[in-house]
Each structure stands twice: as C-alpha cells, then as structure tokens.
mmCIF file of C-alpha atoms and ligand atoms in Angstrom:
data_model
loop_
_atom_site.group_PDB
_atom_site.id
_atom_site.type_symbol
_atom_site.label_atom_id
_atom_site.label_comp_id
_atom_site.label_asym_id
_atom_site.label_seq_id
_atom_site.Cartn_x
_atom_site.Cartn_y
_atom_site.Cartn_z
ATOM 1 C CA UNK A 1 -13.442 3.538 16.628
ATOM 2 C CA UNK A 2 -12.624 0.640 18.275
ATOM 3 C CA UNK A 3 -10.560 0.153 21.893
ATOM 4 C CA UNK A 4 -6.941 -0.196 20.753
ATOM 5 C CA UNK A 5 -3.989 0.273 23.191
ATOM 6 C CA UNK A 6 -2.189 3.677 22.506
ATOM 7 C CA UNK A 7 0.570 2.483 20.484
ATOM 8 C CA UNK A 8 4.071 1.954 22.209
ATOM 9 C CA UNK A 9 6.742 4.576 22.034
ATOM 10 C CA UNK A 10 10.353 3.589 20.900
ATOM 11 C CA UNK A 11 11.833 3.240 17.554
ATOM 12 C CA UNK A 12 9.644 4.293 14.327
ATOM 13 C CA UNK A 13 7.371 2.238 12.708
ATOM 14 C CA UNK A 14 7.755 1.514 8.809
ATOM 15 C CA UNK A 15 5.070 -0.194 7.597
ATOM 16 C CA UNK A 16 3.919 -1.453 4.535
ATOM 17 C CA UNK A 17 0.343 -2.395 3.463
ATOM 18 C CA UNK A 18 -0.056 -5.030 0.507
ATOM 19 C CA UNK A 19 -3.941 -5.717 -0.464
ATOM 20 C CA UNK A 20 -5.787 -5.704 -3.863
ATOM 21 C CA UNK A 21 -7.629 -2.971 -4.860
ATOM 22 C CA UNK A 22 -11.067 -3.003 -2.910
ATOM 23 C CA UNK A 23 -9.312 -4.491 0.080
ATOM 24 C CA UNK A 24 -9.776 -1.364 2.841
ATOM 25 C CA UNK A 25 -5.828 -0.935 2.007
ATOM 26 C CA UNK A 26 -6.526 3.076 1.901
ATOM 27 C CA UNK A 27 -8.843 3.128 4.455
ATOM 28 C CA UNK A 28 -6.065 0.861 6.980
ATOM 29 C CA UNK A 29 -3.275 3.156 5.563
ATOM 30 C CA UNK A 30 -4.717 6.395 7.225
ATOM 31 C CA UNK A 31 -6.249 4.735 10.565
ATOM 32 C CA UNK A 32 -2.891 3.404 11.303
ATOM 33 C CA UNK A 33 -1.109 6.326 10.646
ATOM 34 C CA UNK A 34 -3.355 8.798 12.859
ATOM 35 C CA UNK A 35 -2.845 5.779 15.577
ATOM 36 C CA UNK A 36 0.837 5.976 15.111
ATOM 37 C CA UNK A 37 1.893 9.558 14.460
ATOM 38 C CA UNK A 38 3.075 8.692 11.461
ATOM 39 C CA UNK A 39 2.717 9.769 7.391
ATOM 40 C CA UNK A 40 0.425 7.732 5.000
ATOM 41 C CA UNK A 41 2.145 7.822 2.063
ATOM 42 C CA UNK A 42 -0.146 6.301 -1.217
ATOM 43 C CA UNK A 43 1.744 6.327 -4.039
ATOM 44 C CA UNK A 44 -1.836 6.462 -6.155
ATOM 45 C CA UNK A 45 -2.895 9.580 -4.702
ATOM 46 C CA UNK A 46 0.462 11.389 -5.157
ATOM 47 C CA UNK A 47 0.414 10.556 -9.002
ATOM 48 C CA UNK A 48 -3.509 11.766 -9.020
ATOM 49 C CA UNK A 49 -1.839 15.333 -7.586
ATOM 50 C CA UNK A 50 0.607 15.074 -10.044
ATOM 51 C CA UNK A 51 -2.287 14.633 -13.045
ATOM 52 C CA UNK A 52 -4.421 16.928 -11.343
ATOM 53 C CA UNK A 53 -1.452 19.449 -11.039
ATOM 54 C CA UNK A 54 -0.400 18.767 -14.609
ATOM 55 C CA UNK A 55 3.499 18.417 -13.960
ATOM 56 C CA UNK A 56 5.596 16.600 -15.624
ATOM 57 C CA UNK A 57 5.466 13.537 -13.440
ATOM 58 C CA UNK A 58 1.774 13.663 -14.154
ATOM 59 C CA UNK A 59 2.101 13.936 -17.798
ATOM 60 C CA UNK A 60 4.392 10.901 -17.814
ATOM 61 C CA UNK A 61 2.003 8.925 -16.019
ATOM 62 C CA UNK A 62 -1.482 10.082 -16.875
ATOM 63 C CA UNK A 63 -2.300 7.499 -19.811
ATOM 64 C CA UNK A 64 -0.878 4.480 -17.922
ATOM 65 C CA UNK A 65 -3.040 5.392 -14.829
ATOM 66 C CA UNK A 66 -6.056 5.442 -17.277
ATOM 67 C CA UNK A 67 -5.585 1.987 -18.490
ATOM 68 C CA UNK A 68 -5.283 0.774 -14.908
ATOM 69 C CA UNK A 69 -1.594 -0.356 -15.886
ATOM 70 C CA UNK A 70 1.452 0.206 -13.451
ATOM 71 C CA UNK A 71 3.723 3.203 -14.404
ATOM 72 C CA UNK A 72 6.928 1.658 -14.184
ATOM 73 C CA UNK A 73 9.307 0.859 -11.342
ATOM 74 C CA UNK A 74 11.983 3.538 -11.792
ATOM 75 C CA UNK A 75 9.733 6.362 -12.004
ATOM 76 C CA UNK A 76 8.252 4.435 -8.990
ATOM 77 C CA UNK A 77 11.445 4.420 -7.695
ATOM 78 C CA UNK A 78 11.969 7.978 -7.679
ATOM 79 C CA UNK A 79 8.708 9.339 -6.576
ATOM 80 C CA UNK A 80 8.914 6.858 -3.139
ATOM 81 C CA UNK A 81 12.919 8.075 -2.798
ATOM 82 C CA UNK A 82 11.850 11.712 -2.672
ATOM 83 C CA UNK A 83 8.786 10.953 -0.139
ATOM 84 C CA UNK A 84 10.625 9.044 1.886
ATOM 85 C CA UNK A 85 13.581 11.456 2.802
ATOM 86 C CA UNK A 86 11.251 13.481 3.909
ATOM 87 C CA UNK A 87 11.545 14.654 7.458
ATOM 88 C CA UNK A 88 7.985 13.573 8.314
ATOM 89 C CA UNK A 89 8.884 10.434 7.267
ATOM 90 C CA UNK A 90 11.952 9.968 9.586
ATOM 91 C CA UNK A 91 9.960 8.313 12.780
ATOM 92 C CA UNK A 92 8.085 6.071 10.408
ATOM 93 C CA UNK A 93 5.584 5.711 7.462
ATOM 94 C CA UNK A 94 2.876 3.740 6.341
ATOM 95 C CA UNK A 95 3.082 2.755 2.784
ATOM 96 C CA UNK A 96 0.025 2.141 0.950
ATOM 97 C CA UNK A 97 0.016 1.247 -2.656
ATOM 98 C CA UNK A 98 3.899 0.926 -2.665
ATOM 99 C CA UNK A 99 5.828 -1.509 -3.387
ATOM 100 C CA UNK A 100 3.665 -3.294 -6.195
ATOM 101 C CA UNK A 101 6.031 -5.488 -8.591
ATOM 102 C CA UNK A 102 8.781 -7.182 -6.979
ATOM 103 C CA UNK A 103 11.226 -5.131 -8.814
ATOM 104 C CA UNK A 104 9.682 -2.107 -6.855
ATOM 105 C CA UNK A 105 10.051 -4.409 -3.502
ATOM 106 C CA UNK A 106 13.653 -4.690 -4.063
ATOM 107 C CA UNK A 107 14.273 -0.885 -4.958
ATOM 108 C CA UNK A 108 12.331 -0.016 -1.711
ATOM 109 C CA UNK A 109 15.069 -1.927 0.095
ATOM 110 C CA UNK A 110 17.636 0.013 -1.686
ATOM 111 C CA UNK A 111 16.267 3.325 -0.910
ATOM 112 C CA UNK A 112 15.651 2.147 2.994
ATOM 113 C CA UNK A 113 19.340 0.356 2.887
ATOM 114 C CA UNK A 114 20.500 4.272 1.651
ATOM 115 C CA UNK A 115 18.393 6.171 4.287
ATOM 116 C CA UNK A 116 19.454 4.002 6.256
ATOM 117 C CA UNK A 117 16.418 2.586 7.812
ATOM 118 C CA UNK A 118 14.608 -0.627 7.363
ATOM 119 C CA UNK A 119 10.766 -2.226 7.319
ATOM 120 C CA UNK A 120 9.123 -3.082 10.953
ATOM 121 C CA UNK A 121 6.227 -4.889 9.178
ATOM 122 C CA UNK A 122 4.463 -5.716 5.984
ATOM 123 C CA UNK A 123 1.179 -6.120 6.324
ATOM 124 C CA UNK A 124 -1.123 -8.567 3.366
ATOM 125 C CA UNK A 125 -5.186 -7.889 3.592
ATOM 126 C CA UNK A 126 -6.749 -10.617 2.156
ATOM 127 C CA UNK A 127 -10.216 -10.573 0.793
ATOM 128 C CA UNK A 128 -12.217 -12.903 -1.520
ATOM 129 C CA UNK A 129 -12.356 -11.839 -4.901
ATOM 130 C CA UNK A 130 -16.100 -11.939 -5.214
ATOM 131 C CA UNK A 131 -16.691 -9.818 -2.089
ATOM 132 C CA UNK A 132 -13.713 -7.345 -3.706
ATOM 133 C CA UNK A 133 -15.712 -7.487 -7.132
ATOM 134 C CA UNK A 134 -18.979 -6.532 -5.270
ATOM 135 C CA UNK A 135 -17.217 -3.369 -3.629
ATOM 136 C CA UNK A 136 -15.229 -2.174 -6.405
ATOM 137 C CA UNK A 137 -18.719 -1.771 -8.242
ATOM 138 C CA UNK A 138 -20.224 -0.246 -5.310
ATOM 139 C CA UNK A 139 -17.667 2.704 -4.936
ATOM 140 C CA UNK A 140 -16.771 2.814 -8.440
ATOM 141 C CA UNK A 141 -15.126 6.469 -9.201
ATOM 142 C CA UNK A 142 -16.322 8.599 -11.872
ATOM 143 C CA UNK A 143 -13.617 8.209 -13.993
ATOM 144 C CA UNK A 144 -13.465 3.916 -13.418
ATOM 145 C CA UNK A 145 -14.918 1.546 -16.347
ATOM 146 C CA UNK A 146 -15.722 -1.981 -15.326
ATOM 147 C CA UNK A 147 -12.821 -3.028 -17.572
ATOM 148 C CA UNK A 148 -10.235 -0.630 -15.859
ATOM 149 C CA UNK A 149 -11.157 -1.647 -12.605
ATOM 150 C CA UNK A 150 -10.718 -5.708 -13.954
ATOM 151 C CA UNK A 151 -7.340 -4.447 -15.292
ATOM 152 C CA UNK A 152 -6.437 -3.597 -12.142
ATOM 153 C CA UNK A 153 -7.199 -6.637 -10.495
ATOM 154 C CA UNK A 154 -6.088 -8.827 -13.184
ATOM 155 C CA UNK A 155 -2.800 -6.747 -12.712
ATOM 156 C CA UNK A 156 -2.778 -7.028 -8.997
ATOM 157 C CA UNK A 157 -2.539 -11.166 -9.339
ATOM 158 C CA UNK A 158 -0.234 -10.832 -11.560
ATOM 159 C CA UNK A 159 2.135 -7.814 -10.252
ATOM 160 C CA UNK A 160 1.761 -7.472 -6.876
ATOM 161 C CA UNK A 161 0.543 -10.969 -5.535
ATOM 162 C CA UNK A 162 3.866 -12.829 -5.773
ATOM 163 C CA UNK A 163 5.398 -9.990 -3.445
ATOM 164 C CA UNK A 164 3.435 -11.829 -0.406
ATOM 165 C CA UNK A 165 4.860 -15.548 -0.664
ATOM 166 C CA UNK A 166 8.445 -12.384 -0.973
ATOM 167 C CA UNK A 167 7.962 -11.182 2.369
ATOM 168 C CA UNK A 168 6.855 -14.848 3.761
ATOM 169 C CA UNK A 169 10.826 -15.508 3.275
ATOM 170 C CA UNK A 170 11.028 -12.532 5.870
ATOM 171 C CA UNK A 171 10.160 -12.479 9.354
ATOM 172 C CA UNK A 172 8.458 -9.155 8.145
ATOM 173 C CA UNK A 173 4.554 -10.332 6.579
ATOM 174 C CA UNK A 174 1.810 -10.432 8.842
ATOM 175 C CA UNK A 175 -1.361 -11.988 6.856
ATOM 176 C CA UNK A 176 -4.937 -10.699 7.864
ATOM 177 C CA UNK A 177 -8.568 -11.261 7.390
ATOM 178 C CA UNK A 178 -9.733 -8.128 5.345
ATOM 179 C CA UNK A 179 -13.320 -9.681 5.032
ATOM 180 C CA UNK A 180 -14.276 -8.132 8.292
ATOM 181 C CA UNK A 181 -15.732 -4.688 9.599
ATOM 182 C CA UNK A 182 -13.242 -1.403 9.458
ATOM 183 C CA UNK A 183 -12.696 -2.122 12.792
ATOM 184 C CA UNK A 184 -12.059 -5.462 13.708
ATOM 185 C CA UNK A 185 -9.381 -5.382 10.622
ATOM 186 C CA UNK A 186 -7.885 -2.237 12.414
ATOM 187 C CA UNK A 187 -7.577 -4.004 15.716
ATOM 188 C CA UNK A 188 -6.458 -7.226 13.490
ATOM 189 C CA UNK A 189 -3.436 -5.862 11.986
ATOM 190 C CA UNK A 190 -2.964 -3.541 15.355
ATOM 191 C CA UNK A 191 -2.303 -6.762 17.106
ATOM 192 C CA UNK A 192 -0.407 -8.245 14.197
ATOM 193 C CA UNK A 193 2.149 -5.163 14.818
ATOM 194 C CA UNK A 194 2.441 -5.155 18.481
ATOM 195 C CA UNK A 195 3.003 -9.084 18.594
ATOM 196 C CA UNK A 196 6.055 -8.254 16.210
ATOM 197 C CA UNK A 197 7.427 -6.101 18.811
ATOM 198 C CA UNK A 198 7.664 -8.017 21.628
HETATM 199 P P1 LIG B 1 -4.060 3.306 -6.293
HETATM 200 O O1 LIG B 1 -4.773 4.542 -5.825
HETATM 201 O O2 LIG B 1 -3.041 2.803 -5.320
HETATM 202 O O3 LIG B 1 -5.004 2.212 -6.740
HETATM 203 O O4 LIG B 1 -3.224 3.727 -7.585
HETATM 204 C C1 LIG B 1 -3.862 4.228 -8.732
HETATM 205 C C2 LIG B 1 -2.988 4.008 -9.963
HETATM 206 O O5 LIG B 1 -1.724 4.676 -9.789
HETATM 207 C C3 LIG B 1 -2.612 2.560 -10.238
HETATM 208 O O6 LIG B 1 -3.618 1.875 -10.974
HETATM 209 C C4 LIG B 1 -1.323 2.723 -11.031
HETATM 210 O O7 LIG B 1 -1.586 3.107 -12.362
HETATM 211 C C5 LIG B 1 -0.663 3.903 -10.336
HETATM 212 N N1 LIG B 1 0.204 3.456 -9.217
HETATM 213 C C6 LIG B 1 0.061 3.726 -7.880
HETATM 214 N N2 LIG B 1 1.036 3.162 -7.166
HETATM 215 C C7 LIG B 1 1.835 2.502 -8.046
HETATM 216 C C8 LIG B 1 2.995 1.709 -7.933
HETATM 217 N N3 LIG B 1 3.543 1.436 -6.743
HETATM 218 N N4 LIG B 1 3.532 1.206 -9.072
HETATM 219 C C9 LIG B 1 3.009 1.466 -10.277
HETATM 220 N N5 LIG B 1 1.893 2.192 -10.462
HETATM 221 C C10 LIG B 1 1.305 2.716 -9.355
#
C-alpha cells in the first residue's frame, strides 16, 4: 500500500466514484473506504445478493443484469434510499456503481436533499478504451459473454458518460488518470479529495 496521510477528521465524507466498467472503480471503492472509515456501497453487488438470495428485488432484476442492461432508475432509486439511511452510512459513504443515468444523479440528490446530507466529491476514473477492452477480457467472470461485457460498455457511453460533463457544472468532479498502478490511482484521487478540503 502506498504512503498516504491518515485521512483528516471532521465532517463525513460522501463520495461518489464514476468509471466504466474495467476502470479499478471496485477496487478504488473499497481502498478508500478502509482509508476513510467509511461504507462501500456497490449497487452491482447488492443486486448480485439479491439474485443470489432469490428475493424479490432479485427476481425483478435478474434478466436485465444478464443482458448487461441497467435496471431502471426507480428501483435504483429505492435500493440506494434504503442503503443510505443506514446508520453506517451516516459519517459518509463511498458510492461505487451508483448514480449511472442522469435521472439516477438527480434522484441521488433527492434522497441526500431528504437525509439531509450532501456529496463532498465525485470522483471520474478515466481509462482508454483499448486498455479497458484488454482487462475486461482478462478478468472476465464466469457468467460474462464478450457481447455482455460490450453491452455494458456500449451502455456506459451512452448512460453514464454524460453524468461527468453533470458534475463539471459542480464544484464537486475531480477527473483522474485510471491508466496507472492500484496505487498511484489511490494516492491520485487521495489527493484529489484532500485538495477539495482545504
Ligand atoms: P456492476 O457490478 O456495478 O458492474 O453492476 C452489475 C450490473 O448491475 C449492471 O450491469 C446493471 O445491470 C446493474 N446495476 C448496478 N448498478 C446499477 C445502477 N446504478 N443502475 C442500473 N443498474 C445497475
């Protein structure tokens, strides 16, 4: 692990990560939150519970999830309501996988306006789609054709892209260089946070 500074006390941090898939997103999501004391929350692995658990959130969701389609922003909407009122989540959160359409951006706002609470930082990893194409083939999962995982790029530049020129109207987006070791995107987007701060 690379030499961070312990990360300052004070108010909570709400976070949100933005990348494609392939991007380290996952990977960021957790480091930051051990760092921080705080929740990662991925929206994609509480719907694979769900499926896995065979409830009825999973039910509702387990064919779109297949295709590697988005299940829709209300249902969206309701899982990341419930999560988020959650008393781990009260300090601060990182979000990873959430918001994704900006429909779901502006529902996320509603739930944080209703909390109330509000986002320290959105954070974009960028990586070249060529280096993301040779990854997602590397780690494909078991269950992940070639044309799902295209889907779900294809759906990414369609979906969730616009949501970073969004958050450029903000003060909130922080852009970073995913194309670089696990650690020196850590430190990257470390930095990017603690700059915000001051
Ligand atoms: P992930 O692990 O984040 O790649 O998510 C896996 C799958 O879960 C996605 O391909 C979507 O089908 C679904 N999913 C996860 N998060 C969202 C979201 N915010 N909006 C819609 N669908 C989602």
């Amino acid at each position: 692990m690379a030499a961070v500074a312990e990360p300052r006390s004070g108010d909570g941090r709400r976070l949100v990560l933005l990348g494609p898939p392939g991007s380290g997103k996952g990977t960021q999501a957790e480091l930051l939150a051990r760092w921080a004391g705080i929740p990662a929350i991925s929206t994609g692995r509480m719907l694979r519970q769900a499926v896995r658990s065979g409830d009825s959130l999973g039910e509702r969701v387990e064919d779109v999830m297949a295709s590697g389609d988005l299940v829709d922003d209300a249902t969206m909407a309701e899982v990341v309501r419930g999560r988020l009122g959650a008393t781990d989540a009260a300090r601060g959160f990182v979000l990873d996988g959430y918001p994704r359409t900006l429909g779901q951006a502006r529902d996320l706002e509603r739930i944080l306006d209703d909390l109330p609470a509000h986002l320290d930082a959105v954070i974009a990893i960028e990586v070249p789609e060529e280096e993301l194409v040779r990854r997602a083939l590397a780690r494909q999962r078991a269950d992940d054709t070639t044309d799902v995982i295209r889907e779900r790029l294809r759906v990414y530049h369609r979906e969730t892209e616009p949501l970073i020129d969004h958050y450029r109207g903000t003060e909130l987006l922080s852009e970073v260089d995913g194309d670089q070791t696990i650690d020196e995107v850590f430190d990257t987007i470390v930095a990017a946070i603690d700059g915000e701060e001051s």
